[in-house]
Amino acid sequence: MALTGVLRPGHVQIRVLDLDEGVHHYRDIMGLEETGRDAEGRVYLRGWDERDHHSIVLRQADRAGLDFFGFKVADEHTLNRLEAEVRDWGLATQRIPAGDLLETGERVRFEIPSGHQIELYAHKTFKGSPLGQKDPAPYSSRMDNGIAPMRFDHALLYGPNVDKVLDLFTKVLGFHLAEYVTLPDSDVKGALWLACSNKAHDIAFVIHPEPGKLHHVSFYMESIDRVFRAADIMAAHNVKVDIGPTRHGITRGGTIYAWDPSGNRFETFSGGNTTYPDLPPIAWTWEGLGEGGGLDVAHRKMHETFLTVVT
Ligand code: M3P
Ligand code: FE
């Protein structure tokens, strides 16, 4: 499979209410590596299997949530082409200068119809992983440092105009729809799982009246064992758990949903379906999402927090 265009989720900037508390959570309990701090006081982190400089940026603010979600694209030419196509589709775009985020090139930012700030960029400094790039080592102690996810994997975002978001991501940004949920007694798609790769998904959306909301930022774990180990570490540090450990029927990923100290939900996720752009999407009904185990295979019910708690 030739990956071109949009390559992968590259970074998210998350607002935390107290920076030290946020750093303690993401660096010391999650076990992400701190790779930098900038003049604005933002803290940069990444998982042990990531090669680029960072994927998670923490910014202290008086309300929690997501500032922006950035995708890495293949090259400068792709960045220019997608910028033009996003404009032709009808969105205003803005160029953010290289270096605004540490070790990151120029970014193209636009607000999508769900109210989220999405960015594309072509360059971020290659830093390598702790295993090395040549004859890589089989093990690094970073793999056991806290919860120790391999990487930032995806986010689930809540907002209006999910139909327009689907059009933009599939017709302009080159994503395919992997799975979706229709609203009760309707064929309107109310939730989307979208992939630019053959992962289970790279970004997901659920319809919601308030724009720009964050449901969760997800971290990829090597195995379901590591998800259970994450549950032990969460318990040891009094991390508040929402759902799990269980499996999502949608994506078939092993999961825990839990909250950081600012109330932002995060997920430790493993496995999941392999998707291809030629396959028709998997369709879930509203009942399938709840009683059908789409959200929670083990308990086969809707959890109220899934629909109501977002930042
Ligand atoms: C995920 C995931 C639902 C499934 C959610 C899936 C809400 O968060 O990462 O696979 O049914
Ligand atoms: Fe998820």
PDB file of C-alpha atoms and ligand atoms in Angstrom:
ATOM      1  CA  MET A   1       0.000   0.000   0.000  1.00  0.00           C
ATOM      2  CA  ALA A   2       1.384   3.350  -0.969  1.00  0.00           C
ATOM      3  CA  LEU A   3       0.828   5.935   1.729  1.00  0.00           C
ATOM      4  CA  THR A   4       0.683   9.368   0.138  1.00  0.00           C
ATOM      5  CA  GLY A   5      -1.073  12.620   0.916  1.00  0.00           C
ATOM      6  CA  VAL A   6      -1.928  12.769   4.613  1.00  0.00           C
ATOM      7  CA  LEU A   7       0.405  10.269   6.336  1.00  0.00           C
ATOM      8  CA  ARG A   8      -0.621  10.125   9.984  1.00  0.00           C
ATOM      9  CA  PRO A   9      -1.762  11.948  13.103  1.00  0.00           C
ATOM     10  CA  GLY A  10       1.282  14.009  14.069  1.00  0.00           C
ATOM     11  CA  HIS A  11       0.376  16.057  17.120  1.00  0.00           C
ATOM     12  CA  VAL A  12      -2.314  17.371  19.407  1.00  0.00           C
ATOM     13  CA  GLN A  13      -2.121  20.382  21.683  1.00  0.00           C
ATOM     14  CA  ILE A  14      -4.069  19.695  24.878  1.00  0.00           C
ATOM     15  CA  ARG A  15      -5.106  22.360  27.384  1.00  0.00           C
ATOM     16  CA  VAL A  16      -4.434  21.518  31.035  1.00  0.00           C
ATOM     17  CA  LEU A  17      -5.546  23.520  34.044  1.00  0.00           C
ATOM     18  CA  ASP A  18      -2.257  23.148  35.899  1.00  0.00           C
ATOM     19  CA  LEU A  19       0.918  22.529  33.932  1.00  0.00           C
ATOM     20  CA  ASP A  20       2.880  20.740  36.679  1.00  0.00           C
ATOM     21  CA  GLU A  21      -0.048  18.427  37.362  1.00  0.00           C
ATOM     22  CA  GLY A  22      -0.427  17.797  33.607  1.00  0.00           C
ATOM     23  CA  VAL A  23       3.268  17.057  33.189  1.00  0.00           C
ATOM     24  CA  HIS A  24       3.170  14.698  36.167  1.00  0.00           C
ATOM     25  CA  HIS A  25       0.289  12.830  34.546  1.00  0.00           C
ATOM     26  CA  TYR A  26       1.578  12.606  30.968  1.00  0.00           C
ATOM     27  CA  ARG A  27       5.323  12.306  31.700  1.00  0.00           C
ATOM     28  CA  ASP A  28       5.478  10.418  34.987  1.00  0.00           C
ATOM     29  CA  ILE A  29       2.307   8.285  35.049  1.00  0.00           C
ATOM     30  CA  MET A  30       1.779   7.823  31.302  1.00  0.00           C
ATOM     31  CA  GLY A  31       5.558   7.616  30.911  1.00  0.00           C
ATOM     32  CA  LEU A  32       5.834   9.819  27.827  1.00  0.00           C
ATOM     33  CA  GLU A  33       9.257  11.291  27.118  1.00  0.00           C
ATOM     34  CA  GLU A  34       9.544  15.061  27.596  1.00  0.00           C
ATOM     35  CA  THR A  35      11.386  16.356  24.528  1.00  0.00           C
ATOM     36  CA  GLY A  36      11.155  20.119  24.988  1.00  0.00           C
ATOM     37  CA  ARG A  37       9.644  23.271  26.480  1.00  0.00           C
ATOM     38  CA  ASP A  38       9.153  26.505  24.566  1.00  0.00           C
ATOM     39  CA  ALA A  39       9.167  30.199  25.404  1.00  0.00           C
ATOM     40  CA  GLU A  40       5.359  30.138  25.859  1.00  0.00           C
ATOM     41  CA  GLY A  41       5.805  27.462  28.535  1.00  0.00           C
ATOM     42  CA  ARG A  42       4.340  24.644  26.466  1.00  0.00           C
ATOM     43  CA  VAL A  43       5.642  21.119  27.201  1.00  0.00           C
ATOM     44  CA  TYR A  44       6.375  18.626  24.384  1.00  0.00           C
ATOM     45  CA  LEU A  45       6.144  14.842  24.802  1.00  0.00           C
ATOM     46  CA  ARG A  46       6.068  11.601  22.816  1.00  0.00           C
ATOM     47  CA  GLY A  47       5.759   7.801  23.140  1.00  0.00           C
ATOM     48  CA  TRP A  48       8.723   5.402  23.028  1.00  0.00           C
ATOM     49  CA  ASP A  49       8.146   4.186  19.456  1.00  0.00           C
ATOM     50  CA  GLU A  50       7.793   7.640  17.929  1.00  0.00           C
ATOM     51  CA  ARG A  51      10.583   9.018  15.741  1.00  0.00           C
ATOM     52  CA  ASP A  52       9.586  12.635  15.215  1.00  0.00           C
ATOM     53  CA  HIS A  53      10.300  15.242  17.889  1.00  0.00           C
ATOM     54  CA  HIS A  54       6.920  15.218  19.661  1.00  0.00           C
ATOM     55  CA  SER A  55       3.256  14.321  19.390  1.00  0.00           C
ATOM     56  CA  ILE A  56       1.667  15.706  22.562  1.00  0.00           C
ATOM     57  CA  VAL A  57       1.893  19.388  23.476  1.00  0.00           C
ATOM     58  CA  LEU A  58       0.526  20.585  26.820  1.00  0.00           C
ATOM     59  CA  ARG A  59      -0.559  24.187  27.278  1.00  0.00           C
ATOM     60  CA  GLN A  60      -1.778  25.610  30.575  1.00  0.00           C
ATOM     61  CA  ALA A  61      -5.142  27.366  30.237  1.00  0.00           C
ATOM     62  CA  ASP A  62      -8.203  28.099  32.328  1.00  0.00           C
ATOM     63  CA  ARG A  63     -10.303  25.477  30.561  1.00  0.00           C
ATOM     64  CA  ALA A  64      -9.440  21.954  29.443  1.00  0.00           C
ATOM     65  CA  GLY A  65      -9.830  20.629  25.883  1.00  0.00           C
ATOM     66  CA  LEU A  66      -8.092  20.511  22.535  1.00  0.00           C
ATOM     67  CA  ASP A  67      -6.374  23.481  20.868  1.00  0.00           C
ATOM     68  CA  PHE A  68      -5.601  21.691  17.581  1.00  0.00           C
ATOM     69  CA  PHE A  69      -4.937  18.330  15.908  1.00  0.00           C
ATOM     70  CA  GLY A  70      -2.132  18.164  13.317  1.00  0.00           C
ATOM     71  CA  PHE A  71      -1.563  15.621  10.548  1.00  0.00           C
ATOM     72  CA  LYS A  72       1.808  15.060   8.896  1.00  0.00           C
ATOM     73  CA  VAL A  73       1.644  15.091   5.092  1.00  0.00           C
ATOM     74  CA  ALA A  74       4.093  13.568   2.619  1.00  0.00           C
ATOM     75  CA  ASP A  75       5.967  16.695   1.553  1.00  0.00           C
ATOM     76  CA  GLU A  76       5.825  20.422   0.813  1.00  0.00           C
ATOM     77  CA  HIS A  77       4.114  19.872  -2.529  1.00  0.00           C
ATOM     78  CA  THR A  78       1.334  17.886  -0.826  1.00  0.00           C
ATOM     79  CA  LEU A  79       0.957  20.626   1.782  1.00  0.00           C
ATOM     80  CA  ASN A  80       0.475  23.275  -0.912  1.00  0.00           C
ATOM     81  CA  ARG A  81      -1.919  21.091  -2.891  1.00  0.00           C
ATOM     82  CA  LEU A  82      -4.080  20.215   0.116  1.00  0.00           C
ATOM     83  CA  GLU A  83      -4.117  23.848   1.236  1.00  0.00           C
ATOM     84  CA  ALA A  84      -5.555  24.842  -2.161  1.00  0.00           C
ATOM     85  CA  GLU A  85      -8.074  21.988  -2.116  1.00  0.00           C
ATOM     86  CA  VAL A  86      -9.270  22.784   1.405  1.00  0.00           C
ATOM     87  CA  ARG A  87      -9.818  26.406   0.272  1.00  0.00           C
ATOM     88  CA  ASP A  88     -11.641  25.271  -2.873  1.00  0.00           C
ATOM     89  CA  TRP A  89     -13.881  23.161  -0.634  1.00  0.00           C
ATOM     90  CA  GLY A  90     -14.799  26.392   1.153  1.00  0.00           C
ATOM     91  CA  LEU A  91     -12.676  26.776   4.273  1.00  0.00           C
ATOM     92  CA  ALA A  92     -10.367  29.652   5.167  1.00  0.00           C
ATOM     93  CA  THR A  93      -6.791  28.514   5.805  1.00  0.00           C
ATOM     94  CA  GLN A  94      -4.016  30.136   7.777  1.00  0.00           C
ATOM     95  CA  ARG A  95      -0.233  29.588   7.603  1.00  0.00           C
ATOM     96  CA  ILE A  96       1.530  29.293  10.940  1.00  0.00           C
ATOM     97  CA  PRO A  97       5.259  29.960  10.650  1.00  0.00           C
ATOM     98  CA  ALA A  98       7.915  27.272  11.035  1.00  0.00           C
ATOM     99  CA  GLY A  99       9.238  27.127  14.582  1.00  0.00           C
ATOM    100  CA  ASP A 100       5.962  28.229  16.223  1.00  0.00           C
ATOM    101  CA  LEU A 101       5.853  24.650  17.474  1.00  0.00           C
ATOM    102  CA  LEU A 102       9.371  23.461  18.380  1.00  0.00           C
ATOM    103  CA  GLU A 103      11.195  21.530  15.625  1.00  0.00           C
ATOM    104  CA  THR A 104       8.159  21.811  13.321  1.00  0.00           C
ATOM    105  CA  GLY A 105       7.858  23.363   9.864  1.00  0.00           C
ATOM    106  CA  GLU A 106       5.158  25.648   8.533  1.00  0.00           C
ATOM    107  CA  ARG A 107       1.611  24.510   9.334  1.00  0.00           C
ATOM    108  CA  VAL A 108      -1.622  25.042   7.415  1.00  0.00           C
ATOM    109  CA  ARG A 109      -4.523  25.451   9.839  1.00  0.00           C
ATOM    110  CA  PHE A 110      -8.263  25.492   9.191  1.00  0.00           C
ATOM    111  CA  GLU A 111     -11.429  25.205  11.251  1.00  0.00           C
ATOM    112  CA  ILE A 112     -13.558  22.301  10.098  1.00  0.00           C
ATOM    113  CA  PRO A 113     -17.386  22.380  10.295  1.00  0.00           C
ATOM    114  CA  SER A 114     -17.381  20.563  13.655  1.00  0.00           C
ATOM    115  CA  GLY A 115     -15.527  23.556  15.115  1.00  0.00           C
ATOM    116  CA  HIS A 116     -12.109  21.858  15.499  1.00  0.00           C
ATOM    117  CA  GLN A 117      -8.787  23.366  14.446  1.00  0.00           C
ATOM    118  CA  ILE A 118      -7.069  20.915  12.095  1.00  0.00           C
ATOM    119  CA  GLU A 119      -3.522  21.422  10.851  1.00  0.00           C
ATOM    120  CA  LEU A 120      -1.339  19.929   8.129  1.00  0.00           C
ATOM    121  CA  TYR A 121       2.443  20.114   8.125  1.00  0.00           C
ATOM    122  CA  ALA A 122       5.219  18.474   6.123  1.00  0.00           C
ATOM    123  CA  HIS A 123       8.243  18.758   8.419  1.00  0.00           C
ATOM    124  CA  LYS A 124       9.109  17.888  11.996  1.00  0.00           C
ATOM    125  CA  THR A 125      12.612  17.035  13.198  1.00  0.00           C
ATOM    126  CA  PHE A 126      13.405  13.322  13.083  1.00  0.00           C
ATOM    127  CA  LYS A 127      14.769  12.486  16.513  1.00  0.00           C
ATOM    128  CA  GLY A 128      14.777   8.692  16.304  1.00  0.00           C
ATOM    129  CA  SER A 129      13.486   6.258  18.903  1.00  0.00           C
ATOM    130  CA  PRO A 130      15.314   4.991  22.002  1.00  0.00           C
ATOM    131  CA  LEU A 131      15.820   1.656  20.189  1.00  0.00           C
ATOM    132  CA  GLY A 132      17.884   3.321  17.479  1.00  0.00           C
ATOM    133  CA  GLN A 133      17.437   3.343  13.718  1.00  0.00           C
ATOM    134  CA  LYS A 134      20.269   0.958  12.748  1.00  0.00           C
ATOM    135  CA  ASP A 135      20.283  -2.593  14.130  1.00  0.00           C
ATOM    136  CA  PRO A 136      17.703  -1.402  16.662  1.00  0.00           C
ATOM    137  CA  ALA A 137      17.909  -2.753  20.212  1.00  0.00           C
ATOM    138  CA  PRO A 138      15.102  -5.135  21.275  1.00  0.00           C
ATOM    139  CA  TYR A 139      14.441  -3.296  24.498  1.00  0.00           C
ATOM    140  CA  SER A 140      14.695   0.077  26.147  1.00  0.00           C
ATOM    141  CA  SER A 141      13.788   0.853  29.756  1.00  0.00           C
ATOM    142  CA  ARG A 142      11.484   3.543  28.285  1.00  0.00           C
ATOM    143  CA  MET A 143       9.119   0.657  27.394  1.00  0.00           C
ATOM    144  CA  ASP A 144       8.503   0.117  31.104  1.00  0.00           C
ATOM    145  CA  ASN A 145       8.513   3.727  32.187  1.00  0.00           C
ATOM    146  CA  GLY A 146       4.979   4.259  33.496  1.00  0.00           C
ATOM    147  CA  ILE A 147       2.077   3.202  31.265  1.00  0.00           C
ATOM    148  CA  ALA A 148       4.482   3.570  28.321  1.00  0.00           C
ATOM    149  CA  PRO A 149       2.304   3.731  25.195  1.00  0.00           C
ATOM    150  CA  MET A 150       4.090   3.267  21.887  1.00  0.00           C
ATOM    151  CA  ARG A 151       2.609   6.386  20.322  1.00  0.00           C
ATOM    152  CA  PHE A 152      -0.167   8.923  20.077  1.00  0.00           C
ATOM    153  CA  ASP A 153      -2.709   7.093  17.913  1.00  0.00           C
ATOM    154  CA  HIS A 154      -5.929   9.061  17.290  1.00  0.00           C
ATOM    155  CA  ALA A 155      -8.526  11.348  18.828  1.00  0.00           C
ATOM    156  CA  LEU A 156     -12.310  11.257  19.026  1.00  0.00           C
ATOM    157  CA  LEU A 157     -13.844  14.712  18.589  1.00  0.00           C
ATOM    158  CA  TYR A 158     -17.402  15.914  19.282  1.00  0.00           C
ATOM    159  CA  GLY A 159     -19.154  18.637  17.328  1.00  0.00           C
ATOM    160  CA  PRO A 160     -21.871  19.518  14.784  1.00  0.00           C
ATOM    161  CA  ASN A 161     -21.955  19.012  10.982  1.00  0.00           C
ATOM    162  CA  VAL A 162     -20.535  15.508  10.978  1.00  0.00           C
ATOM    163  CA  ASP A 163     -21.895  15.072   7.415  1.00  0.00           C
ATOM    164  CA  LYS A 164     -19.741  17.956   6.172  1.00  0.00           C
ATOM    165  CA  VAL A 165     -16.735  16.621   8.085  1.00  0.00           C
ATOM    166  CA  LEU A 166     -17.190  13.281   6.284  1.00  0.00           C
ATOM    167  CA  ASP A 167     -17.256  15.046   2.919  1.00  0.00           C
ATOM    168  CA  LEU A 168     -14.100  17.048   3.694  1.00  0.00           C
ATOM    169  CA  PHE A 169     -12.078  14.123   5.047  1.00  0.00           C
ATOM    170  CA  THR A 170     -13.020  11.678   2.302  1.00  0.00           C
ATOM    171  CA  LYS A 171     -13.221  13.976  -0.749  1.00  0.00           C
ATOM    172  CA  VAL A 172     -10.372  16.388   0.049  1.00  0.00           C
ATOM    173  CA  LEU A 173      -8.031  14.900   2.629  1.00  0.00           C
ATOM    174  CA  GLY A 174      -7.986  11.353   1.197  1.00  0.00           C
ATOM    175  CA  PHE A 175      -9.352   9.464   4.221  1.00  0.00           C
ATOM    176  CA  HIS A 176     -11.661   6.450   3.978  1.00  0.00           C
ATOM    177  CA  LEU A 177     -14.615   5.805   6.243  1.00  0.00           C
ATOM    178  CA  ALA A 178     -13.800   2.672   8.260  1.00  0.00           C
ATOM    179  CA  GLU A 179     -16.915   2.443  10.465  1.00  0.00           C
ATOM    180  CA  TYR A 180     -19.922   4.577  11.310  1.00  0.00           C
ATOM    181  CA  VAL A 181     -22.985   4.682  13.571  1.00  0.00           C
ATOM    182  CA  THR A 182     -26.413   5.822  12.427  1.00  0.00           C
ATOM    183  CA  LEU A 183     -28.670   7.835  14.737  1.00  0.00           C
ATOM    184  CA  PRO A 184     -31.762   6.167  16.300  1.00  0.00           C
ATOM    185  CA  ASP A 185     -34.399   5.205  13.693  1.00  0.00           C
ATOM    186  CA  SER A 186     -32.515   6.985  10.979  1.00  0.00           C
ATOM    187  CA  ASP A 187     -29.871   6.440   8.322  1.00  0.00           C
ATOM    188  CA  VAL A 188     -28.074   9.665   9.231  1.00  0.00           C
ATOM    189  CA  LYS A 189     -24.480   9.018  10.189  1.00  0.00           C
ATOM    190  CA  GLY A 190     -23.933  10.392  13.703  1.00  0.00           C
ATOM    191  CA  ALA A 191     -20.476   8.966  14.380  1.00  0.00           C
ATOM    192  CA  LEU A 192     -17.544   8.370  12.025  1.00  0.00           C
ATOM    193  CA  TRP A 193     -14.255   6.468  12.271  1.00  0.00           C
ATOM    194  CA  LEU A 194     -11.945   7.721   9.514  1.00  0.00           C
ATOM    195  CA  ALA A 195      -8.525   6.426   8.423  1.00  0.00           C
ATOM    196  CA  CYS A 196      -5.755   7.874   6.265  1.00  0.00           C
ATOM    197  CA  SER A 197      -3.794   4.636   6.723  1.00  0.00           C
ATOM    198  CA  ASN A 198      -4.880   1.051   7.218  1.00  0.00           C
ATOM    199  CA  LYS A 199      -5.182   1.495  10.979  1.00  0.00           C
ATOM    200  CA  ALA A 200      -8.631   0.991  12.561  1.00  0.00           C
ATOM    201  CA  HIS A 201      -8.912   4.806  12.414  1.00  0.00           C
ATOM    202  CA  ASP A 202      -6.809   7.954  12.634  1.00  0.00           C
ATOM    203  CA  ILE A 203      -9.557  10.337  13.741  1.00  0.00           C
ATOM    204  CA  ALA A 204     -13.197   9.922  14.785  1.00  0.00           C
ATOM    205  CA  PHE A 205     -16.199  12.225  15.213  1.00  0.00           C
ATOM    206  CA  VAL A 206     -19.476  12.045  17.115  1.00  0.00           C
ATOM    207  CA  ILE A 207     -22.277  14.504  16.457  1.00  0.00           C
ATOM    208  CA  HIS A 208     -22.743  16.972  19.316  1.00  0.00           C
ATOM    209  CA  PRO A 209     -24.446  20.391  19.570  1.00  0.00           C
ATOM    210  CA  GLU A 210     -21.410  22.199  21.004  1.00  0.00           C
ATOM    211  CA  PRO A 211     -18.546  22.715  18.530  1.00  0.00           C
ATOM    212  CA  GLY A 212     -14.861  21.941  19.038  1.00  0.00           C
ATOM    213  CA  LYS A 213     -15.136  19.437  21.879  1.00  0.00           C
ATOM    214  CA  LEU A 214     -12.675  16.681  22.796  1.00  0.00           C
ATOM    215  CA  HIS A 215     -13.911  13.217  23.744  1.00  0.00           C
ATOM    216  CA  HIS A 216     -10.503  11.531  24.012  1.00  0.00           C
ATOM    217  CA  VAL A 217      -6.914  11.462  22.886  1.00  0.00           C
ATOM    218  CA  SER A 218      -5.740   7.893  22.368  1.00  0.00           C
ATOM    219  CA  PHE A 219      -2.402   6.204  22.987  1.00  0.00           C
ATOM    220  CA  TYR A 220      -1.437   2.944  21.327  1.00  0.00           C
ATOM    221  CA  MET A 221      -0.341   0.032  23.540  1.00  0.00           C
ATOM    222  CA  GLU A 222       1.625  -2.949  22.247  1.00  0.00           C
ATOM    223  CA  SER A 223      -0.853  -5.550  23.508  1.00  0.00           C
ATOM    224  CA  ILE A 224      -3.943  -6.145  25.593  1.00  0.00           C
ATOM    225  CA  ASP A 225      -1.578  -7.228  28.417  1.00  0.00           C
ATOM    226  CA  ARG A 226      -0.160  -3.739  28.339  1.00  0.00           C
ATOM    227  CA  VAL A 227      -3.698  -2.312  28.587  1.00  0.00           C
ATOM    228  CA  PHE A 228      -4.235  -4.371  31.761  1.00  0.00           C
ATOM    229  CA  ARG A 229      -0.839  -3.218  33.060  1.00  0.00           C
ATOM    230  CA  ALA A 230      -1.997   0.342  32.342  1.00  0.00           C
ATOM    231  CA  ALA A 231      -5.088  -0.327  34.510  1.00  0.00           C
ATOM    232  CA  ASP A 232      -2.833  -1.390  37.398  1.00  0.00           C
ATOM    233  CA  ILE A 233      -0.740   1.764  37.064  1.00  0.00           C
ATOM    234  CA  MET A 234      -3.862   3.944  36.862  1.00  0.00           C
ATOM    235  CA  ALA A 235      -5.144   2.324  40.080  1.00  0.00           C
ATOM    236  CA  ALA A 236      -1.796   2.803  41.822  1.00  0.00           C
ATOM    237  CA  HIS A 237      -1.878   6.535  40.996  1.00  0.00           C
ATOM    238  CA  ASN A 238      -5.609   7.137  41.575  1.00  0.00           C
ATOM    239  CA  VAL A 239      -6.232   7.949  37.917  1.00  0.00           C
ATOM    240  CA  LYS A 240     -10.005   8.205  37.435  1.00  0.00           C
ATOM    241  CA  VAL A 241     -11.238   5.527  35.009  1.00  0.00           C
ATOM    242  CA  ASP A 242     -14.346   6.002  32.840  1.00  0.00           C
ATOM    243  CA  ILE A 243     -14.715   2.636  31.021  1.00  0.00           C
ATOM    244  CA  GLY A 244     -12.674  -0.551  30.894  1.00  0.00           C
ATOM    245  CA  PRO A 245     -10.514  -2.410  30.511  1.00  0.00           C
ATOM    246  CA  THR A 246     -12.805  -3.846  27.834  1.00  0.00           C
ATOM    247  CA  ARG A 247     -13.005  -4.092  24.053  1.00  0.00           C
ATOM    248  CA  HIS A 248     -14.797  -1.729  21.692  1.00  0.00           C
ATOM    249  CA  GLY A 249     -16.916  -3.627  19.153  1.00  0.00           C
ATOM    250  CA  ILE A 250     -16.358  -0.618  16.899  1.00  0.00           C
ATOM    251  CA  THR A 251     -12.712  -0.926  15.738  1.00  0.00           C
ATOM    252  CA  ARG A 252     -12.309  -4.108  17.897  1.00  0.00           C
ATOM    253  CA  GLY A 253      -9.657  -2.338  19.935  1.00  0.00           C
ATOM    254  CA  GLY A 254      -8.833  -3.181  23.560  1.00  0.00           C
ATOM    255  CA  THR A 255      -9.399  -0.071  25.630  1.00  0.00           C
ATOM    256  CA  ILE A 256      -9.490   1.910  28.824  1.00  0.00           C
ATOM    257  CA  TYR A 257     -11.029   5.398  28.878  1.00  0.00           C
ATOM    258  CA  ALA A 258      -9.752   7.467  31.803  1.00  0.00           C
ATOM    259  CA  TRP A 259      -9.345  11.140  32.750  1.00  0.00           C
ATOM    260  CA  ASP A 260      -6.258  13.283  33.181  1.00  0.00           C
ATOM    261  CA  PRO A 261      -6.209  15.654  36.185  1.00  0.00           C
ATOM    262  CA  SER A 262      -7.829  18.437  34.089  1.00  0.00           C
ATOM    263  CA  GLY A 263     -10.747  16.236  33.050  1.00  0.00           C
ATOM    264  CA  ASN A 264      -9.515  15.513  29.513  1.00  0.00           C
ATOM    265  CA  ARG A 265     -10.349  11.926  28.655  1.00  0.00           C
ATOM    266  CA  PHE A 266      -7.531   9.768  27.300  1.00  0.00           C
ATOM    267  CA  GLU A 267      -7.517   6.194  26.047  1.00  0.00           C
ATOM    268  CA  THR A 268      -5.023   3.348  26.201  1.00  0.00           C
ATOM    269  CA  PHE A 269      -5.851   1.326  23.112  1.00  0.00           C
ATOM    270  CA  SER A 270      -4.487  -1.830  21.500  1.00  0.00           C
ATOM    271  CA  GLY A 271      -5.115  -3.980  18.445  1.00  0.00           C
ATOM    272  CA  GLY A 272      -8.056  -3.022  16.300  1.00  0.00           C
ATOM    273  CA  ASN A 273      -9.214  -3.741  12.777  1.00  0.00           C
ATOM    274  CA  THR A 274      -7.053  -3.384   9.695  1.00  0.00           C
ATOM    275  CA  THR A 275      -8.842  -1.182   7.164  1.00  0.00           C
ATOM    276  CA  TYR A 276      -8.489  -0.671   3.412  1.00  0.00           C
ATOM    277  CA  PRO A 277      -9.938   2.101   1.280  1.00  0.00           C
ATOM    278  CA  ASP A 278     -11.667  -0.307  -1.132  1.00  0.00           C
ATOM    279  CA  LEU A 279     -13.732  -2.050   1.558  1.00  0.00           C
ATOM    280  CA  PRO A 280     -17.199  -0.734   2.374  1.00  0.00           C
ATOM    281  CA  PRO A 281     -17.402   0.785   5.863  1.00  0.00           C
ATOM    282  CA  ILE A 282     -18.724  -1.271   8.769  1.00  0.00           C
ATOM    283  CA  ALA A 283     -22.178   0.054   9.702  1.00  0.00           C
ATOM    284  CA  TRP A 284     -23.479   0.176  13.271  1.00  0.00           C
ATOM    285  CA  THR A 285     -26.968   1.075  14.407  1.00  0.00           C
ATOM    286  CA  TRP A 286     -27.560   3.180  17.530  1.00  0.00           C
ATOM    287  CA  GLU A 287     -28.619  -0.012  19.347  1.00  0.00           C
ATOM    288  CA  GLY A 288     -25.463  -1.703  18.065  1.00  0.00           C
ATOM    289  CA  LEU A 289     -23.378   1.054  19.648  1.00  0.00           C
ATOM    290  CA  GLY A 290     -24.948   0.422  23.070  1.00  0.00           C
ATOM    291  CA  GLU A 291     -26.595  -2.991  23.549  1.00  0.00           C
ATOM    292  CA  GLY A 292     -24.692  -4.419  20.592  1.00  0.00           C
ATOM    293  CA  GLY A 293     -21.360  -3.802  22.281  1.00  0.00           C
ATOM    294  CA  GLY A 294     -20.041  -1.217  19.802  1.00  0.00           C
ATOM    295  CA  LEU A 295     -18.825   0.889  22.698  1.00  0.00           C
ATOM    296  CA  ASP A 296     -18.215  -1.833  25.273  1.00  0.00           C
ATOM    297  CA  VAL A 297     -18.229  -5.492  24.232  1.00  0.00           C
ATOM    298  CA  ALA A 298     -18.012  -6.811  27.803  1.00  0.00           C
ATOM    299  CA  HIS A 299     -20.936  -4.843  29.219  1.00  0.00           C
ATOM    300  CA  ARG A 300     -23.037  -4.318  26.075  1.00  0.00           C
ATOM    301  CA  LYS A 301     -24.594  -1.057  27.137  1.00  0.00           C
ATOM    302  CA  MET A 302     -24.400   2.666  26.517  1.00  0.00           C
ATOM    303  CA  HIS A 303     -22.415   4.485  29.196  1.00  0.00           C
ATOM    304  CA  GLU A 304     -23.939   7.876  29.942  1.00  0.00           C
ATOM    305  CA  THR A 305     -20.492   9.492  30.217  1.00  0.00           C
ATOM    306  CA  PHE A 306     -19.780   8.520  26.589  1.00  0.00           C
ATOM    307  CA  LEU A 307     -22.430  10.957  25.377  1.00  0.00           C
ATOM    308  CA  THR A 308     -22.172  13.673  28.013  1.00  0.00           C
ATOM    309  CA  VAL A 309     -18.602  14.155  29.307  1.00  0.00           C
ATOM    310  CA  VAL A 310     -16.338  16.072  26.908  1.00  0.00           C
ATOM    311  CA  THR A 311     -13.857  18.913  27.325  1.00  0.00           C
TER     312      THR A 311
HETATM  313  C1  M3P B   1     -12.589   3.986  20.108  1.00  0.00           C
HETATM  314  C2  M3P B   1     -11.412   3.436  19.558  1.00  0.00           C
HETATM  315  C3  M3P B   1     -17.290   3.474  20.397  1.00  0.00           C
HETATM  316  C4  M3P B   1     -16.001   3.052  20.027  1.00  0.00           C
HETATM  317  C5  M3P B   1     -14.959   3.820  20.261  1.00  0.00           C
HETATM  318  C6  M3P B   1     -13.732   3.434  19.751  1.00  0.00           C
HETATM  319  C7  M3P B   1     -17.471   4.757  20.976  1.00  0.00           C
HETATM  320  O1  M3P B   1     -12.454   4.980  20.956  1.00  0.00           O
HETATM  321  O2  M3P B   1     -10.386   3.977  19.749  1.00  0.00           O
HETATM  322  O3  M3P B   1     -11.513   2.376  18.935  1.00  0.00           O
HETATM  323  O4  M3P B   1     -18.242   2.797  20.233  1.00  0.00           O
HETATM  324 FE    FE B   2     -10.438   5.779  20.664  1.00  0.00          FE
END
